[in-house]
Coordinates of C-alpha atoms and ligand atoms in Angstrom, one line a residue:
X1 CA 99.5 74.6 109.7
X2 CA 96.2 73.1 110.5
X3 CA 96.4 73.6 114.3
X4 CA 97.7 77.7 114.0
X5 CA 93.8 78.0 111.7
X6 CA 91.4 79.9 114.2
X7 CA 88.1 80.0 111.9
X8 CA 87.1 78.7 108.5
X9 CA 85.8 81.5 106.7
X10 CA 86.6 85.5 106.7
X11 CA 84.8 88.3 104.9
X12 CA 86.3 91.4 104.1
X13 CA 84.4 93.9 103.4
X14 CA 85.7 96.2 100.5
X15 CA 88.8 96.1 98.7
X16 CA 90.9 99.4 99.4
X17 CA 93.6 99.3 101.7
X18 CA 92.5 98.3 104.9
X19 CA 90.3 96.0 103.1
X20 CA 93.4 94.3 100.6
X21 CA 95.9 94.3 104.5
X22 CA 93.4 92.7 106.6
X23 CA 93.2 90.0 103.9
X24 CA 96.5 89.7 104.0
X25 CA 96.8 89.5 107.9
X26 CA 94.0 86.9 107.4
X27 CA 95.2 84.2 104.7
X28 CA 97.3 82.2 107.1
X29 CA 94.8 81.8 109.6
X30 CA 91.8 81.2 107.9
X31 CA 90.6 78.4 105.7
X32 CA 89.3 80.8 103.2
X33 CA 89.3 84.8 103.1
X34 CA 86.6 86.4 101.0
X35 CA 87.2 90.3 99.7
X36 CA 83.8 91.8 98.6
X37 CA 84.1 94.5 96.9
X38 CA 81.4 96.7 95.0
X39 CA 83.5 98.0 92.2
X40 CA 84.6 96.2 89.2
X41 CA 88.8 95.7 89.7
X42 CA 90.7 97.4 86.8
X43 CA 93.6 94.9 86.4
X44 CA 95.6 98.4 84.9
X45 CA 96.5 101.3 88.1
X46 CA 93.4 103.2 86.5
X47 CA 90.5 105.1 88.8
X48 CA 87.3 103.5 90.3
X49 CA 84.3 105.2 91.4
X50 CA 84.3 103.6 95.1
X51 CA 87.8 105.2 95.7
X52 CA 87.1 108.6 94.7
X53 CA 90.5 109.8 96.4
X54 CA 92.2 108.1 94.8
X55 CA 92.7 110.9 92.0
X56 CA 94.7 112.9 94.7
X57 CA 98.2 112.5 96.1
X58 CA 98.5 109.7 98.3
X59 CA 102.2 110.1 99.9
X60 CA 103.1 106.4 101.5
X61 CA 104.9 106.9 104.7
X62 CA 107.9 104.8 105.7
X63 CA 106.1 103.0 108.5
X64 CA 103.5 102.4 106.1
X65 CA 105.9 101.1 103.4
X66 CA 107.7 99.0 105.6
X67 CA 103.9 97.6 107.1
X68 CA 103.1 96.6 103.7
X69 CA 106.5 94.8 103.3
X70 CA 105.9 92.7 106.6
X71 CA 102.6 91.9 105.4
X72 CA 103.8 91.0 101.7
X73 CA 107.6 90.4 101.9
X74 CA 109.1 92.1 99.0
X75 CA 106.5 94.8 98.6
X76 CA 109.3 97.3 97.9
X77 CA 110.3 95.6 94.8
X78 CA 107.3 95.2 93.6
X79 CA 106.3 99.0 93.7
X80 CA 109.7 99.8 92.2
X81 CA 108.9 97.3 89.3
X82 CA 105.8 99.1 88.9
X83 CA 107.8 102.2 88.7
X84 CA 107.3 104.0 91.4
X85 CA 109.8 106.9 92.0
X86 CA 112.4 106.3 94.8
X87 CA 112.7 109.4 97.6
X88 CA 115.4 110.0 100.0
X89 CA 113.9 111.3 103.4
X90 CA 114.9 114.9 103.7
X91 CA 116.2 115.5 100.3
X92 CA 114.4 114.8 97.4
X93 CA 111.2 116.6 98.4
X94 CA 111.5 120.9 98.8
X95 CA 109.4 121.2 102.3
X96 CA 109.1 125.5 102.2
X97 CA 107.6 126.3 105.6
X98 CA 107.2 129.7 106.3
X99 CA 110.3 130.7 107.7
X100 CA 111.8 128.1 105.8
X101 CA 111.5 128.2 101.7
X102 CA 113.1 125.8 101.5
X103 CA 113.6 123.7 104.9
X104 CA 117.3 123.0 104.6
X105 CA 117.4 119.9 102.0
X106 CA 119.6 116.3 103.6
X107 CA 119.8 112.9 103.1
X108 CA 118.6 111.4 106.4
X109 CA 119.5 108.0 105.2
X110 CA 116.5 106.3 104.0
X111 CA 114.7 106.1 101.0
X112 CA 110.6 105.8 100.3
X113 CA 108.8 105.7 97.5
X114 CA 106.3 107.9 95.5
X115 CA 103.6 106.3 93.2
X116 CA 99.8 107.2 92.0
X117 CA 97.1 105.2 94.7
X118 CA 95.8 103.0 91.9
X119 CA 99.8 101.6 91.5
X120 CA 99.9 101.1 95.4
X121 CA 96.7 99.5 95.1
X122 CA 97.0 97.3 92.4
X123 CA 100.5 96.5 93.8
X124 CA 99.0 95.5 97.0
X125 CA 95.6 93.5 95.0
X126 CA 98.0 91.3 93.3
X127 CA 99.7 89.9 96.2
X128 CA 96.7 89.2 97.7
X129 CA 95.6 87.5 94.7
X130 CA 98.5 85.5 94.7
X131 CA 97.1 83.7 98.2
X132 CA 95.7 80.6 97.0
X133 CA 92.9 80.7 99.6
X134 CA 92.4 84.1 99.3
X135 CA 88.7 85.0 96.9
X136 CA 88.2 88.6 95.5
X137 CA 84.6 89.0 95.1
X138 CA 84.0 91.8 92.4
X139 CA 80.7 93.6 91.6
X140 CA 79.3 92.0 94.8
X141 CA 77.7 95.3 97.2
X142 CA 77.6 94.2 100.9
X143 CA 73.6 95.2 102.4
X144 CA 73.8 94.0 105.7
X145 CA 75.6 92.7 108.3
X146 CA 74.4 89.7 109.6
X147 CA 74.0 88.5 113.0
X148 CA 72.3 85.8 115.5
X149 CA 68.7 86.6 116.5
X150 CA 70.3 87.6 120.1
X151 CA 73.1 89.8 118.5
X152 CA 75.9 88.8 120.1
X153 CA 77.1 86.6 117.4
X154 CA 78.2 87.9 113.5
X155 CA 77.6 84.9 111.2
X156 CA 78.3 86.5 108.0
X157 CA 77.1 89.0 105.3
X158 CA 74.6 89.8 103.0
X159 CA 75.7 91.0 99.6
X160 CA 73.9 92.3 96.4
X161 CA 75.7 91.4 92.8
X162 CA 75.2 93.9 90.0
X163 CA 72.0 92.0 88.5
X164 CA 70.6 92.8 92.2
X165 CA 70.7 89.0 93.0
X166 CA 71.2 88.7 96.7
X167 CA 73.7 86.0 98.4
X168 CA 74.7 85.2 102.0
X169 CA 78.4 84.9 102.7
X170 CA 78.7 83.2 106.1
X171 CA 81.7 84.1 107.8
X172 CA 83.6 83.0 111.5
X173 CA 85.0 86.9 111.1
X174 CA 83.7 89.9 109.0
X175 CA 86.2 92.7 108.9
X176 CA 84.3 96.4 107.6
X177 CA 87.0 97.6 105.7
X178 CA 84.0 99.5 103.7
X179 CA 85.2 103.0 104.2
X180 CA 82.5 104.4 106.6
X181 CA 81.7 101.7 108.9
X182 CA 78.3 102.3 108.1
X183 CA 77.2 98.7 107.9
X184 CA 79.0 98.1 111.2
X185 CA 77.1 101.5 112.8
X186 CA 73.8 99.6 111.0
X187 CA 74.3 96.3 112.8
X188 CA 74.8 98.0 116.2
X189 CA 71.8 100.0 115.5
X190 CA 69.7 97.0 114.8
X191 CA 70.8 94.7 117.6
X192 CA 69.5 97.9 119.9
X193 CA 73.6 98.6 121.1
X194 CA 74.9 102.2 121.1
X195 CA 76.8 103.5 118.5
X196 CA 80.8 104.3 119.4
X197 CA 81.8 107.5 120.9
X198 CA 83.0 109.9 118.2
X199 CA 85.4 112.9 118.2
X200 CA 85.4 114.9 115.1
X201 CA 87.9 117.8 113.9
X202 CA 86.0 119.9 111.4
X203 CA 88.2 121.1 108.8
X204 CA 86.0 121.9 105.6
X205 CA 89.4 121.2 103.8
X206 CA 88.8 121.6 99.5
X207 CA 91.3 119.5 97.5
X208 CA 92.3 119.8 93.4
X209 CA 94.2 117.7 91.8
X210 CA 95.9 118.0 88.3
X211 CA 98.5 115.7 86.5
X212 CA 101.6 117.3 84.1
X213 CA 104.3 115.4 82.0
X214 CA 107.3 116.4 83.9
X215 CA 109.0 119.1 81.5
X216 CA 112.5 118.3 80.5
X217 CA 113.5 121.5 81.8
X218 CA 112.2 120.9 85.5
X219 CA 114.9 121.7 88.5
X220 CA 117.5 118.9 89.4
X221 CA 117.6 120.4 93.2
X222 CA 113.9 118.5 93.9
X223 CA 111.7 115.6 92.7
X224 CA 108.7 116.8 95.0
X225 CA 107.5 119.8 96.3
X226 CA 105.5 120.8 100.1
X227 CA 104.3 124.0 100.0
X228 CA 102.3 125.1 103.4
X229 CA 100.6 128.4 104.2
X230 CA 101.6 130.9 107.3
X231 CA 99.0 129.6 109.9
X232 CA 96.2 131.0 111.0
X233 CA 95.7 133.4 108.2
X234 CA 96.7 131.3 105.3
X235 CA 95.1 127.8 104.8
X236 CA 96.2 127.2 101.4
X237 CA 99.4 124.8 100.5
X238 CA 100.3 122.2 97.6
X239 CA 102.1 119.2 97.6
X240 CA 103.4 118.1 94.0
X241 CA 105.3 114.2 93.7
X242 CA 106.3 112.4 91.0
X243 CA 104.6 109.6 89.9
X244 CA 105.7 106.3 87.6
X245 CA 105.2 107.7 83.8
X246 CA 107.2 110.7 84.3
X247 CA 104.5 112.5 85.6
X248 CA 103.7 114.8 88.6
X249 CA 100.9 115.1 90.6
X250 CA 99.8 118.1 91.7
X251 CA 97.2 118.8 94.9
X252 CA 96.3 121.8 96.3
X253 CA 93.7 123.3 98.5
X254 CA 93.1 125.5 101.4
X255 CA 90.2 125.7 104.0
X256 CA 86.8 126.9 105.3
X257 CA 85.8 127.9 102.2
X258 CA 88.9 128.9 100.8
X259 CA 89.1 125.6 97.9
X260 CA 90.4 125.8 94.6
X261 CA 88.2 125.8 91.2
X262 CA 87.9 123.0 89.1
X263 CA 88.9 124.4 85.8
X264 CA 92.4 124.7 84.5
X265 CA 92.8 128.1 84.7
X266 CA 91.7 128.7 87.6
X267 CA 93.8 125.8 89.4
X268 CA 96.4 127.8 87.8
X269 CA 95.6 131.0 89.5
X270 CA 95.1 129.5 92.7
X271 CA 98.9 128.1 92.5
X272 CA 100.0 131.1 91.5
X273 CA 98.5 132.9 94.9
X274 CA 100.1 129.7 97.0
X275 CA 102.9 131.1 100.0
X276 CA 105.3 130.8 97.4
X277 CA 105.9 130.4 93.7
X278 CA 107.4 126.9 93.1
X279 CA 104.6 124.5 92.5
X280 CA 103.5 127.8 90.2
X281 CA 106.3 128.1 88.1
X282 CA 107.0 124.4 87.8
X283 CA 103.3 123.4 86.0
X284 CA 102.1 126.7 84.4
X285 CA 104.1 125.4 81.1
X286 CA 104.1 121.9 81.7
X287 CA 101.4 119.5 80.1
X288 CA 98.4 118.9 81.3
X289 CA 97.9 115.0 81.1
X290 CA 94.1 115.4 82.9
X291 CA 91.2 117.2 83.9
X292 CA 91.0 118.5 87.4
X293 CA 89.4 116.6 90.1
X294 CA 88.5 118.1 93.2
X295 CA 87.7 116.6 96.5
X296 CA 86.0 117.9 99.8
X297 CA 87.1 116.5 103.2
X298 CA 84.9 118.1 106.0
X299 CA 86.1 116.5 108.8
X300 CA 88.9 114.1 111.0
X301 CA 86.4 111.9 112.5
X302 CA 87.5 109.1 115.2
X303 CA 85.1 106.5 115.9
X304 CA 85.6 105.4 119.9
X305 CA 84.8 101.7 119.9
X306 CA 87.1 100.7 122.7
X307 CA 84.8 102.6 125.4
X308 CA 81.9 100.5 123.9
X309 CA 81.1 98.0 126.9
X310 CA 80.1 94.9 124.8
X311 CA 80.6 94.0 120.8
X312 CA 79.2 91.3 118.9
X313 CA 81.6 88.1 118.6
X314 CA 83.1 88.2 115.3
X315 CA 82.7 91.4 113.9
X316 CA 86.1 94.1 112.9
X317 CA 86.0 97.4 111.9
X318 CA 89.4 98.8 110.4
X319 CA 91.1 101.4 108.3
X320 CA 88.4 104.5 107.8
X321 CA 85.9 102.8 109.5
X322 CA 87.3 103.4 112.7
X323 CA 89.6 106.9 112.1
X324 CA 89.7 108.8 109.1
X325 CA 92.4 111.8 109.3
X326 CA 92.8 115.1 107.6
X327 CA 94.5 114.0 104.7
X328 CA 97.4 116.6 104.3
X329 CA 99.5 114.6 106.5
X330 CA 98.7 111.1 104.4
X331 CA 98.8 109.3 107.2
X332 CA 95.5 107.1 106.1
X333 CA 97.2 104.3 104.2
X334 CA 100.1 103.7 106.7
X335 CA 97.9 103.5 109.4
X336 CA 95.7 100.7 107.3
X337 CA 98.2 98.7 107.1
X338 CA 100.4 99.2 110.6
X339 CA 96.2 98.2 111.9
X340 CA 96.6 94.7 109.8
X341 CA 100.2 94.4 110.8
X342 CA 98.2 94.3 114.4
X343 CA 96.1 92.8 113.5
X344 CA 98.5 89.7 112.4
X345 CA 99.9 90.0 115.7
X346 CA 96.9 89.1 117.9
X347 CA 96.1 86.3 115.5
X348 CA 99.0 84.7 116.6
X349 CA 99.3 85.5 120.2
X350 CA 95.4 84.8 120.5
X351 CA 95.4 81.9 118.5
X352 CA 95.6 79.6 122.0
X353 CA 93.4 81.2 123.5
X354 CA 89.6 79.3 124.4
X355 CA 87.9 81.3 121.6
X356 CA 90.4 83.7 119.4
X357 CA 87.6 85.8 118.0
X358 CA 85.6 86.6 120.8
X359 CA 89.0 88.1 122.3
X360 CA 89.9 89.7 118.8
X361 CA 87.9 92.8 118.7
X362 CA 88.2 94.3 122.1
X363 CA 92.0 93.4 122.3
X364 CA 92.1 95.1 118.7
X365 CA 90.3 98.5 120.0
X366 CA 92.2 98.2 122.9
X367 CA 95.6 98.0 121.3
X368 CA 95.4 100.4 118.4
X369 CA 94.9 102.8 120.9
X370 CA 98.9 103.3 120.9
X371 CA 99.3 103.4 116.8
X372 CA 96.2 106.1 116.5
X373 CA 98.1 108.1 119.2
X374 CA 100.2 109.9 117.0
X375 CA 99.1 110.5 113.9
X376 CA 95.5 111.6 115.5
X377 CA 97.7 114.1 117.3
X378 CA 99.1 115.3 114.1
X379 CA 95.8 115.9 112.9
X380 CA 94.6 117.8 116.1
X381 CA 97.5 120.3 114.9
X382 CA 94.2 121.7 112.9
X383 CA 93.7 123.6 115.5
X384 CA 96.3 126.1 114.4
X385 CA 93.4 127.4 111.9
X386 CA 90.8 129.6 114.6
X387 CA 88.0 128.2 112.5
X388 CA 88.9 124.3 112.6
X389 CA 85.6 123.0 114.7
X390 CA 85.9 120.7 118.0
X391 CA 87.6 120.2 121.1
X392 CA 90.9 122.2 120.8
X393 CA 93.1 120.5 123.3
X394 CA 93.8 122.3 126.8
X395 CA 97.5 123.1 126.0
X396 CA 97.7 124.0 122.3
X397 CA 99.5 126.9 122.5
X398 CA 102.0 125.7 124.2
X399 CA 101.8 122.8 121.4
X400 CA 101.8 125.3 118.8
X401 CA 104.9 127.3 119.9
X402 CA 106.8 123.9 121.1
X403 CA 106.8 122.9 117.9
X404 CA 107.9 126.1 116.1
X405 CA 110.7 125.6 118.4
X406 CA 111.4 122.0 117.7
X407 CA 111.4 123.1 113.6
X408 CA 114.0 125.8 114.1
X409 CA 116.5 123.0 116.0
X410 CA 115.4 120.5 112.9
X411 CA 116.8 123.0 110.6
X412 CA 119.8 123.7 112.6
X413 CA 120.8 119.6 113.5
X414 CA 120.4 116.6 111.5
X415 CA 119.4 114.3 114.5
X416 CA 116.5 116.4 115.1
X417 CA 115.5 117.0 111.3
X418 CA 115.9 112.8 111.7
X419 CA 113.7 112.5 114.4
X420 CA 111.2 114.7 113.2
X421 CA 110.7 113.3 109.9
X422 CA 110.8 109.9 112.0
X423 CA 107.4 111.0 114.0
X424 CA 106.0 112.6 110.4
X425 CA 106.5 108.9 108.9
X426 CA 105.0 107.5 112.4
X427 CA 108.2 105.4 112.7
X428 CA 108.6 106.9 116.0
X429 CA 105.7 108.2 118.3
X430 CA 105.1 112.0 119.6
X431 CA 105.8 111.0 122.8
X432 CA 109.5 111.1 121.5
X433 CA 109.3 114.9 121.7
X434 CA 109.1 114.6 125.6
X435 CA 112.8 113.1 126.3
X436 CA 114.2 115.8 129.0
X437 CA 117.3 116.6 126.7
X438 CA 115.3 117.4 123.8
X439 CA 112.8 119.6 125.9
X440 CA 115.3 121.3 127.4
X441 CA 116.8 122.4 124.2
X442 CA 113.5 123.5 122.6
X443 CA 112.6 125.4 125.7
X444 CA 116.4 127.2 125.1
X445 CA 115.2 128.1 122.0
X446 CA 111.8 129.0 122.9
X447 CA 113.6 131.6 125.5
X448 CA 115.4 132.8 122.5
X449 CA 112.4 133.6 120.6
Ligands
FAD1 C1 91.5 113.4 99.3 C2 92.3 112.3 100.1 C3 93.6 112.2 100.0 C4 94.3 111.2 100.7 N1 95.7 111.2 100.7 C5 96.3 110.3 101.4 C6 97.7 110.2 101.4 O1 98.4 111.1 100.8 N2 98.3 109.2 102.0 C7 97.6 108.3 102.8 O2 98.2 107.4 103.3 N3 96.3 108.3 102.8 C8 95.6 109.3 102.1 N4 94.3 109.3 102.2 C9 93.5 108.3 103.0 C10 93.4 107.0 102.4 O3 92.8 107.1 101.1 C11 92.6 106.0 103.3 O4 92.8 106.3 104.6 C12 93.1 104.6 103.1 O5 93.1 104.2 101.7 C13 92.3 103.6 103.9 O6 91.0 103.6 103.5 P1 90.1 102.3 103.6 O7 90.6 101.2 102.8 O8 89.8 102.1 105.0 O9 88.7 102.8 102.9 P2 88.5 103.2 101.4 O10 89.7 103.6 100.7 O11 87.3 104.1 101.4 O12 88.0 101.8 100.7 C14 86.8 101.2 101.0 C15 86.5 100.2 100.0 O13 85.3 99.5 100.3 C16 84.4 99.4 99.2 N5 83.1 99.4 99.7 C17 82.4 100.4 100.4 N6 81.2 100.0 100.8 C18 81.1 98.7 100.3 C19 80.0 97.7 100.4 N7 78.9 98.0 101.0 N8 80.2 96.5 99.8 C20 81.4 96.2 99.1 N9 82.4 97.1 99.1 C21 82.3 98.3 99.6 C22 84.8 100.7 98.4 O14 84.4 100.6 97.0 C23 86.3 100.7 98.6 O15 87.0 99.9 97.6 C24 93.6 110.3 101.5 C25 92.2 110.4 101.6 C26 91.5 111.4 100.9 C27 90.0 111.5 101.1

């Protein structure tokens, strides 16, 4: 065991997903892991002020679920004993796409789970708690990143606790799990290096978020409902799931300006005006179990660090600190955790190598290139709304009516609904999409259109 160690100390900064995943990439190969985290840690699946998200629909995708059970081998279980709601792909959840209300409704096979973000969270915490070597550090606010007077070097952090006394955590490896990567950005700043590259995607996307006792009279023929607008006139859409408690959660919002109000009546009315009456009809009776929260998201932001030339030894970014996506396609937490399931990886393949962490980062940047590929490409298709800001890619229409194509032979043949849903739950990448059999048919039935 001793000989597979490559340091004797890793921080983690912040204690979200990416932050709870690395540490659980880590344990095996550090002495000791240390998780600082700001908040207090509510041993119940209730809200905390440094995951303000939190309080909106968090949809795990199957990669992500199955990333999580690599990293913690019977995660499922665990989230079914917490009481999450089991899903089968295709069939418990009403997609209604225009053209579609509903998407034809199959079992594809498989089954995921739907649960509120403090469960998955608190699922997650615990199993990380469970590693003997593994420290979480609550109440403890990280100031600084610290590094050798030449820069080159990370050596550890600097953290505040909530009486404002200030420690130093030294540390072979800090990972920034911290959300922003602003105390990454800060140490780069200070050791006079340029800051990464970044592509944004501006979306001025306006979330609410509302929780109802499911009724006893709701419909059998769904658990969950999808609801998306007609692009590019419509922005709004809702996605209701079920959560453990008998509850649903429901989220909707629209664009540019178009959000929804934060009182009850007025979430009501802005259902009510949604493509199509479901979500509508399914809460305006049911109870309301909490206030509204609402929630602006102004922007898919991608942080470049693999075109950075040099980056001190001993320093990770992960999770939101390197990519955060539009989250209508809750992609964020899956990719979290595929990035430690990576990350795992090149601690074992690296762990021969001369000096592990030096190699660590750039291999990381270089690598995650691949898992980013897809779901950043699902968040590019933004550009379907004329007033989404940035770089619209060169061949988007074509894109645009592709896919309209593709989702006319998903409703028509299970293997393509399959393989769809496969690239939505980033089992499979995009790139899938280009097999010459597949485009030939969506090109038939692009001729047809
Ligand atoms: C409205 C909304 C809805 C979303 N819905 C989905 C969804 O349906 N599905 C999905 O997969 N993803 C969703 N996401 C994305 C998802 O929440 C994140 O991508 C995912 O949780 C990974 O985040 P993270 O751990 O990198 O950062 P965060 O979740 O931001 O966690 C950062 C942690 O670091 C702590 N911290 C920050 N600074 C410091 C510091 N200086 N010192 C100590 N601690 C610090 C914070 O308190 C926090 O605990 C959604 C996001 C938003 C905004």
């Amino acid at each position: 065991m001793t000989s597979t160690l490559i340091g004797k100390q890793a921080v983690v900064i912040g204690a979200g997903m990416a932050g709870l995943t690395a540490a659980g990439a880590l344990a095996s190969r550090f002495d000791h892991v240390v998780v600082v985290e700001r908040d207090t840690l509510p041993s119940e699946p209730t809200y905390r002020s440094g995951t303000p998200q939190a309080r909106h629909v968090h949809g795990l995708l199957l990669s992500g679920q199955r990333a999580l059970s690599e990293l913690f081998p019977g995660f499922e279980q665990d989230l079914a004993r917490a009481g999450a709601v089991p899903l089968r792909a295709g069939l418990d959840v009403r997609v209604e796409r225009p053209g579609y209300d509903p998407f034809p409704q199959r079992d594809l096979g498989w089954s995921g789970y739907a649960a509120s973000r403090p469960t998955i969270e608190r699922t997650v915490r615990r199993r990380v708690e469970s590693h003997a070597n593994t420290t979480l550090r609550q109440r403890s606010r990280v100031t600084e990143v610290l590094a050798s007077p030449d820069g080159t070097v990370v050596t550890g952090v600097r953290c505040e606790n909530d009486s404002g006394a200030s420690e130093t955590i030294m540390a072979d490896l800090v990972v920034d799990a911290s959300g922003r990567g602003a105390l990454t950005l800060a140490l780069l700043q200070s050791i006079g290096r340029p800051p990464p590259e970044e592509t944004t995607i501006g979306i001025d996307l306006g979330y609410a978020t509302c929780i109802f006792a499911v009724p006893d009279d709701a419909s059998t023929d769904w658990k969950g409902v999808m609801t998306f607008g007609q692009a590019p006139g419509d922005s709004r859409g809702g996605l209701m799931l079920p959560l453990e408690g008998n509850r649903w959660m429901a989220t909707i919002g629209g664009r540019h300006g178009d959000v929804p109000p934060g009182d009850a009546e007025g979430f009501l009315n802005y259902a009510r005006a949604l493509r199509t009456p479901t979500i509508y009809n399914a809460i305006r009776h049911a109870k309301r179990l909490d206030k509204i929260a609402r929630y602006g998201f102004p922007e898919s932001v991608r942080l470049h660090f693999e075109r950075l030339d040099v980056f001190p030894r001993g320093l990770l970014p992960i999770g939101d600190a390197i990519c955060r996506f539009n989250p209508v396609y809750g992609q964020g937490m899956s990719v979290a955790a595929l990035e430690a399931c990576l990350l795992k990886r090149l601690l074992e393949r690296l762990g021969d190598a001369p000096d592990p962490i030096a190699e660590l980062a750039p291999t990381f940047f270089a690598e995650m290139q691949a898992l980013i590929e897809t779901p950043w490409s699902v968040a590019a298709l933004d550009f379907a709304f004329p007033e989404t800001r940035g770089q619209r890619p060169a061949d988007f229409e074509i894109t645009l009516k592709f896919g309209i194509a593709l989702t006319r032979l998903a409703a028509e043949d299970p293997a393509i609904h399959r393989l769809t849903l496969e690239v939505q739950h980033l089992l499979k990448p995009r790139s899938v999409y280009r097999d010459p059999t597949l485009v030939q048919r969506v090109f038939a039935k692009m001729a047809e259109a």
